[in-house]
PDB file of C-alpha atoms in Angstrom:
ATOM      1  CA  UNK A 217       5.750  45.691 -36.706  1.00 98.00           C
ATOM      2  CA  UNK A 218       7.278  42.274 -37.726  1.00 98.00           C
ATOM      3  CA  UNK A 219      10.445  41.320 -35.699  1.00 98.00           C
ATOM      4  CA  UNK A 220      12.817  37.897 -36.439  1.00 98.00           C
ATOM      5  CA  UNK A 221      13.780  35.898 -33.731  1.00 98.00           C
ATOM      6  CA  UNK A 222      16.967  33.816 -34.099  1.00 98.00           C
ATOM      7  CA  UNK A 223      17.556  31.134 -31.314  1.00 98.00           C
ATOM      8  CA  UNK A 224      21.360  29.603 -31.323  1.00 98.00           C
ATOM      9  CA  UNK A 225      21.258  26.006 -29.822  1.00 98.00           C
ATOM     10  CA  UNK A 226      23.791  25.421 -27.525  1.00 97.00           C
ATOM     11  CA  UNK A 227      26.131  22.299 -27.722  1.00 96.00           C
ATOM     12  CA  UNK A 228      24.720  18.506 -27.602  1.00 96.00           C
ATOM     13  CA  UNK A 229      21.232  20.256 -26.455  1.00 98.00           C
ATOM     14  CA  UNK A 230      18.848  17.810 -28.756  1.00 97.00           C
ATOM     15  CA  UNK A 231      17.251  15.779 -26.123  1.00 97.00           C
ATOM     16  CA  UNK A 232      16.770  19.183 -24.625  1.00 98.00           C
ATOM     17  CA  UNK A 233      15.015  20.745 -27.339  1.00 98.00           C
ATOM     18  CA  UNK A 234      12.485  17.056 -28.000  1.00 97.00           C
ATOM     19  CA  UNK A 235      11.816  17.753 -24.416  1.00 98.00           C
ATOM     20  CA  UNK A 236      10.543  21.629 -24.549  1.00 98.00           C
ATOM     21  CA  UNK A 237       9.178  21.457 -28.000  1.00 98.00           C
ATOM     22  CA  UNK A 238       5.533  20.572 -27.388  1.00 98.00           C
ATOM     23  CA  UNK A 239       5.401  24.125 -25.026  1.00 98.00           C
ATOM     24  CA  UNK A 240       7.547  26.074 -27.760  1.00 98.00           C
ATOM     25  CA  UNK A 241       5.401  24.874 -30.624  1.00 98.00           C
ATOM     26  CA  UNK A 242       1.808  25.775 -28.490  1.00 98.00           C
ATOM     27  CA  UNK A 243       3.326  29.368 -28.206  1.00 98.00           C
ATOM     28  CA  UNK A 244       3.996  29.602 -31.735  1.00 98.00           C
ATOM     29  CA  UNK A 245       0.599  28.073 -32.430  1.00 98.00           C
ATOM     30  CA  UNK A 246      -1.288  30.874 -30.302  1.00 98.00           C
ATOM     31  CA  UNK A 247       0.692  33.319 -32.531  1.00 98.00           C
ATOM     32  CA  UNK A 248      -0.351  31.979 -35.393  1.00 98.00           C
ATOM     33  CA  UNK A 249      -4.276  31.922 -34.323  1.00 98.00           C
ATOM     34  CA  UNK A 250      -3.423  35.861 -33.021  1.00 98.00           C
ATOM     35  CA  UNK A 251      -2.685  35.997 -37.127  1.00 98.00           C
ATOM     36  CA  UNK A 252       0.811  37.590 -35.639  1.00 98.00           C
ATOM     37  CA  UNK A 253       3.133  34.735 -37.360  1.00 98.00           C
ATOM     38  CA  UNK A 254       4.978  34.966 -40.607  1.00 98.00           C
ATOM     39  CA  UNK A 255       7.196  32.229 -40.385  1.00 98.00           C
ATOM     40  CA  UNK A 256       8.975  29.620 -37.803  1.00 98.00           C
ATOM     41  CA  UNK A 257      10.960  26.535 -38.046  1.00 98.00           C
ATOM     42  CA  UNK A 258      14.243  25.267 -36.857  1.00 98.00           C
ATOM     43  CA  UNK A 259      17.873  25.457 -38.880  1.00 98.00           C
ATOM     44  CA  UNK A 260      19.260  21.752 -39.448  1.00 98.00           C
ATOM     45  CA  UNK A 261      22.739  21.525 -38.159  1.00 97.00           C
ATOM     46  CA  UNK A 262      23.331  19.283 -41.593  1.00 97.00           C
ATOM     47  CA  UNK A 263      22.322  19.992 -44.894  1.00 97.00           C
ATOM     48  CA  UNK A 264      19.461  17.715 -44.852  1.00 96.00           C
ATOM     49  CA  UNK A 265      15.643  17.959 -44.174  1.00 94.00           C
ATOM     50  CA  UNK A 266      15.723  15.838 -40.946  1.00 95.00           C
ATOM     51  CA  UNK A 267      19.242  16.196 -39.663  1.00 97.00           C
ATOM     52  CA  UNK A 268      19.014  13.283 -36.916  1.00 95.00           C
ATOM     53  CA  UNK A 269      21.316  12.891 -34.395  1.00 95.00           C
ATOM     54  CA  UNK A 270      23.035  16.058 -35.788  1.00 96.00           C
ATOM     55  CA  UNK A 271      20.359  18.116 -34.357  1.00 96.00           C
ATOM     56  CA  UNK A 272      19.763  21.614 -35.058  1.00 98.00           C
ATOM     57  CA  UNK A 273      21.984  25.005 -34.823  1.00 98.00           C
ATOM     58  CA  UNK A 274      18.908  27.373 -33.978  1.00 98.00           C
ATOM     59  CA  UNK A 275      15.268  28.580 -34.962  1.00 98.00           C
ATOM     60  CA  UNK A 276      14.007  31.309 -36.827  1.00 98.00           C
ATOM     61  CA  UNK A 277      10.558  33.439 -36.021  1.00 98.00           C
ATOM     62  CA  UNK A 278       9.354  36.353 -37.598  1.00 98.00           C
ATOM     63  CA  UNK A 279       5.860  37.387 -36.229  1.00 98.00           C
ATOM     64  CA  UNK A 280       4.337  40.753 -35.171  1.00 98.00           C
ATOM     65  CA  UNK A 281       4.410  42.273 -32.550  1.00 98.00           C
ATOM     66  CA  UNK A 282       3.968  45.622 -30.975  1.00 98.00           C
ATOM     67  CA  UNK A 283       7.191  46.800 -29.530  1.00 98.00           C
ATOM     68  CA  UNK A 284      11.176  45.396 -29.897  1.00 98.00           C
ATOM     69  CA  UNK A 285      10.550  45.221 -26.286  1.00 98.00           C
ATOM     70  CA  UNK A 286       7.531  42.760 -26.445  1.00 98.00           C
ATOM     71  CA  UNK A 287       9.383  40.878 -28.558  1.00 98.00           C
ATOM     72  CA  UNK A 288      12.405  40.633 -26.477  1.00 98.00           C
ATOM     73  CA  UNK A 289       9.979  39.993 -23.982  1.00 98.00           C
ATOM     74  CA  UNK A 290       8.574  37.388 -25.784  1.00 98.00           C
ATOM     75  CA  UNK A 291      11.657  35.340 -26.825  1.00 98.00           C
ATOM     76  CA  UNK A 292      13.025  35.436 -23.630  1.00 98.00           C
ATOM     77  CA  UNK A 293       9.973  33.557 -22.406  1.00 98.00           C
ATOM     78  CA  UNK A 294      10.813  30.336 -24.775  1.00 98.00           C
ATOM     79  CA  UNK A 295      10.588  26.685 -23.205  1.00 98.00           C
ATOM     80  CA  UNK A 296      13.437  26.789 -24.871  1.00 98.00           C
ATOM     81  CA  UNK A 297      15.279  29.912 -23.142  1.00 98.00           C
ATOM     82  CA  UNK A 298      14.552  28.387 -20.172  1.00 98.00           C
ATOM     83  CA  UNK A 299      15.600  24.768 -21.013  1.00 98.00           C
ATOM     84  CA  UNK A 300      19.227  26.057 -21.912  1.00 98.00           C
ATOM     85  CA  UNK A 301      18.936  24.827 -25.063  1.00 98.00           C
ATOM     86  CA  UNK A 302      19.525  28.200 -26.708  1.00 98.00           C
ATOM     87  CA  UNK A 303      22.821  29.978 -25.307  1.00 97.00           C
ATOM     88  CA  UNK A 304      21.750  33.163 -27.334  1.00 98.00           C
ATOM     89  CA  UNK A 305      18.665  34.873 -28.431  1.00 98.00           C
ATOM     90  CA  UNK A 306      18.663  37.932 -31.261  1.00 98.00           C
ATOM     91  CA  UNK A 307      15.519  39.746 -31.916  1.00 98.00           C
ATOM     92  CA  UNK A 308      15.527  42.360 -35.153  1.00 98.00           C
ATOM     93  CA  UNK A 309      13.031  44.310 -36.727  1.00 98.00           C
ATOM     94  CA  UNK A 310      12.009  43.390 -39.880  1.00 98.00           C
ATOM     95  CA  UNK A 311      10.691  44.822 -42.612  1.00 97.00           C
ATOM     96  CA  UNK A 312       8.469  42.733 -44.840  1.00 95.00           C
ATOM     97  CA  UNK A 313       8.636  43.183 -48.631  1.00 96.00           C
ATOM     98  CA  UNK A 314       8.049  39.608 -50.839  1.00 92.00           C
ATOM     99  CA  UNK A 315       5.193  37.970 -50.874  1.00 85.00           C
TER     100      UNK A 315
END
């Protein structure tokens, strides 16, 4: 089943997040070559494509997984859970419909 994943940065956590990034973006990566990833990216802070020193308010992931609880599993094993630069993690199912 598909789950979402929504990260919620914490406060002034942008140096933070350029740190972990490289070890988030490999896990994503070995979703995507599983064929288990939908969609992932990061929410600007600002209305703007590259937000600066604004930073970002989150990240979004919807890929597949077996269980709510390997997906729990799995976001709580983010670089960055464990970098504090999310101070929340949600995980949904989700039901795909478009495309």
């Amino acid at each position: 089943m598909w789950y979402v994943i929504e990260g919620y940065d914490g406060e002034s956590v942008l140096e933070r997040r350029l740190e972990a990034r490289p070890a988030h973006v490999e896990r994503l990566i070995a979703l995507r070559d599983e064929g288990r990833l939908l969609v992932a990216g990061p929410c600007p802070a600002v209305d703007a494509e590259d937000p600066g020193p604004a930073g970002f308010s989150g990240s979004v992931v919807i890929a597949e997984f077996d269980s709510l609880e390997s997906a729990r599993t799995w976001a709580a094993a983010d670089p960055y859970v464990s970098a504090g630069v999310y101070t929340r993690v949600e995980v949904r199912p989700f039901r795909r419909v478009l495309p």
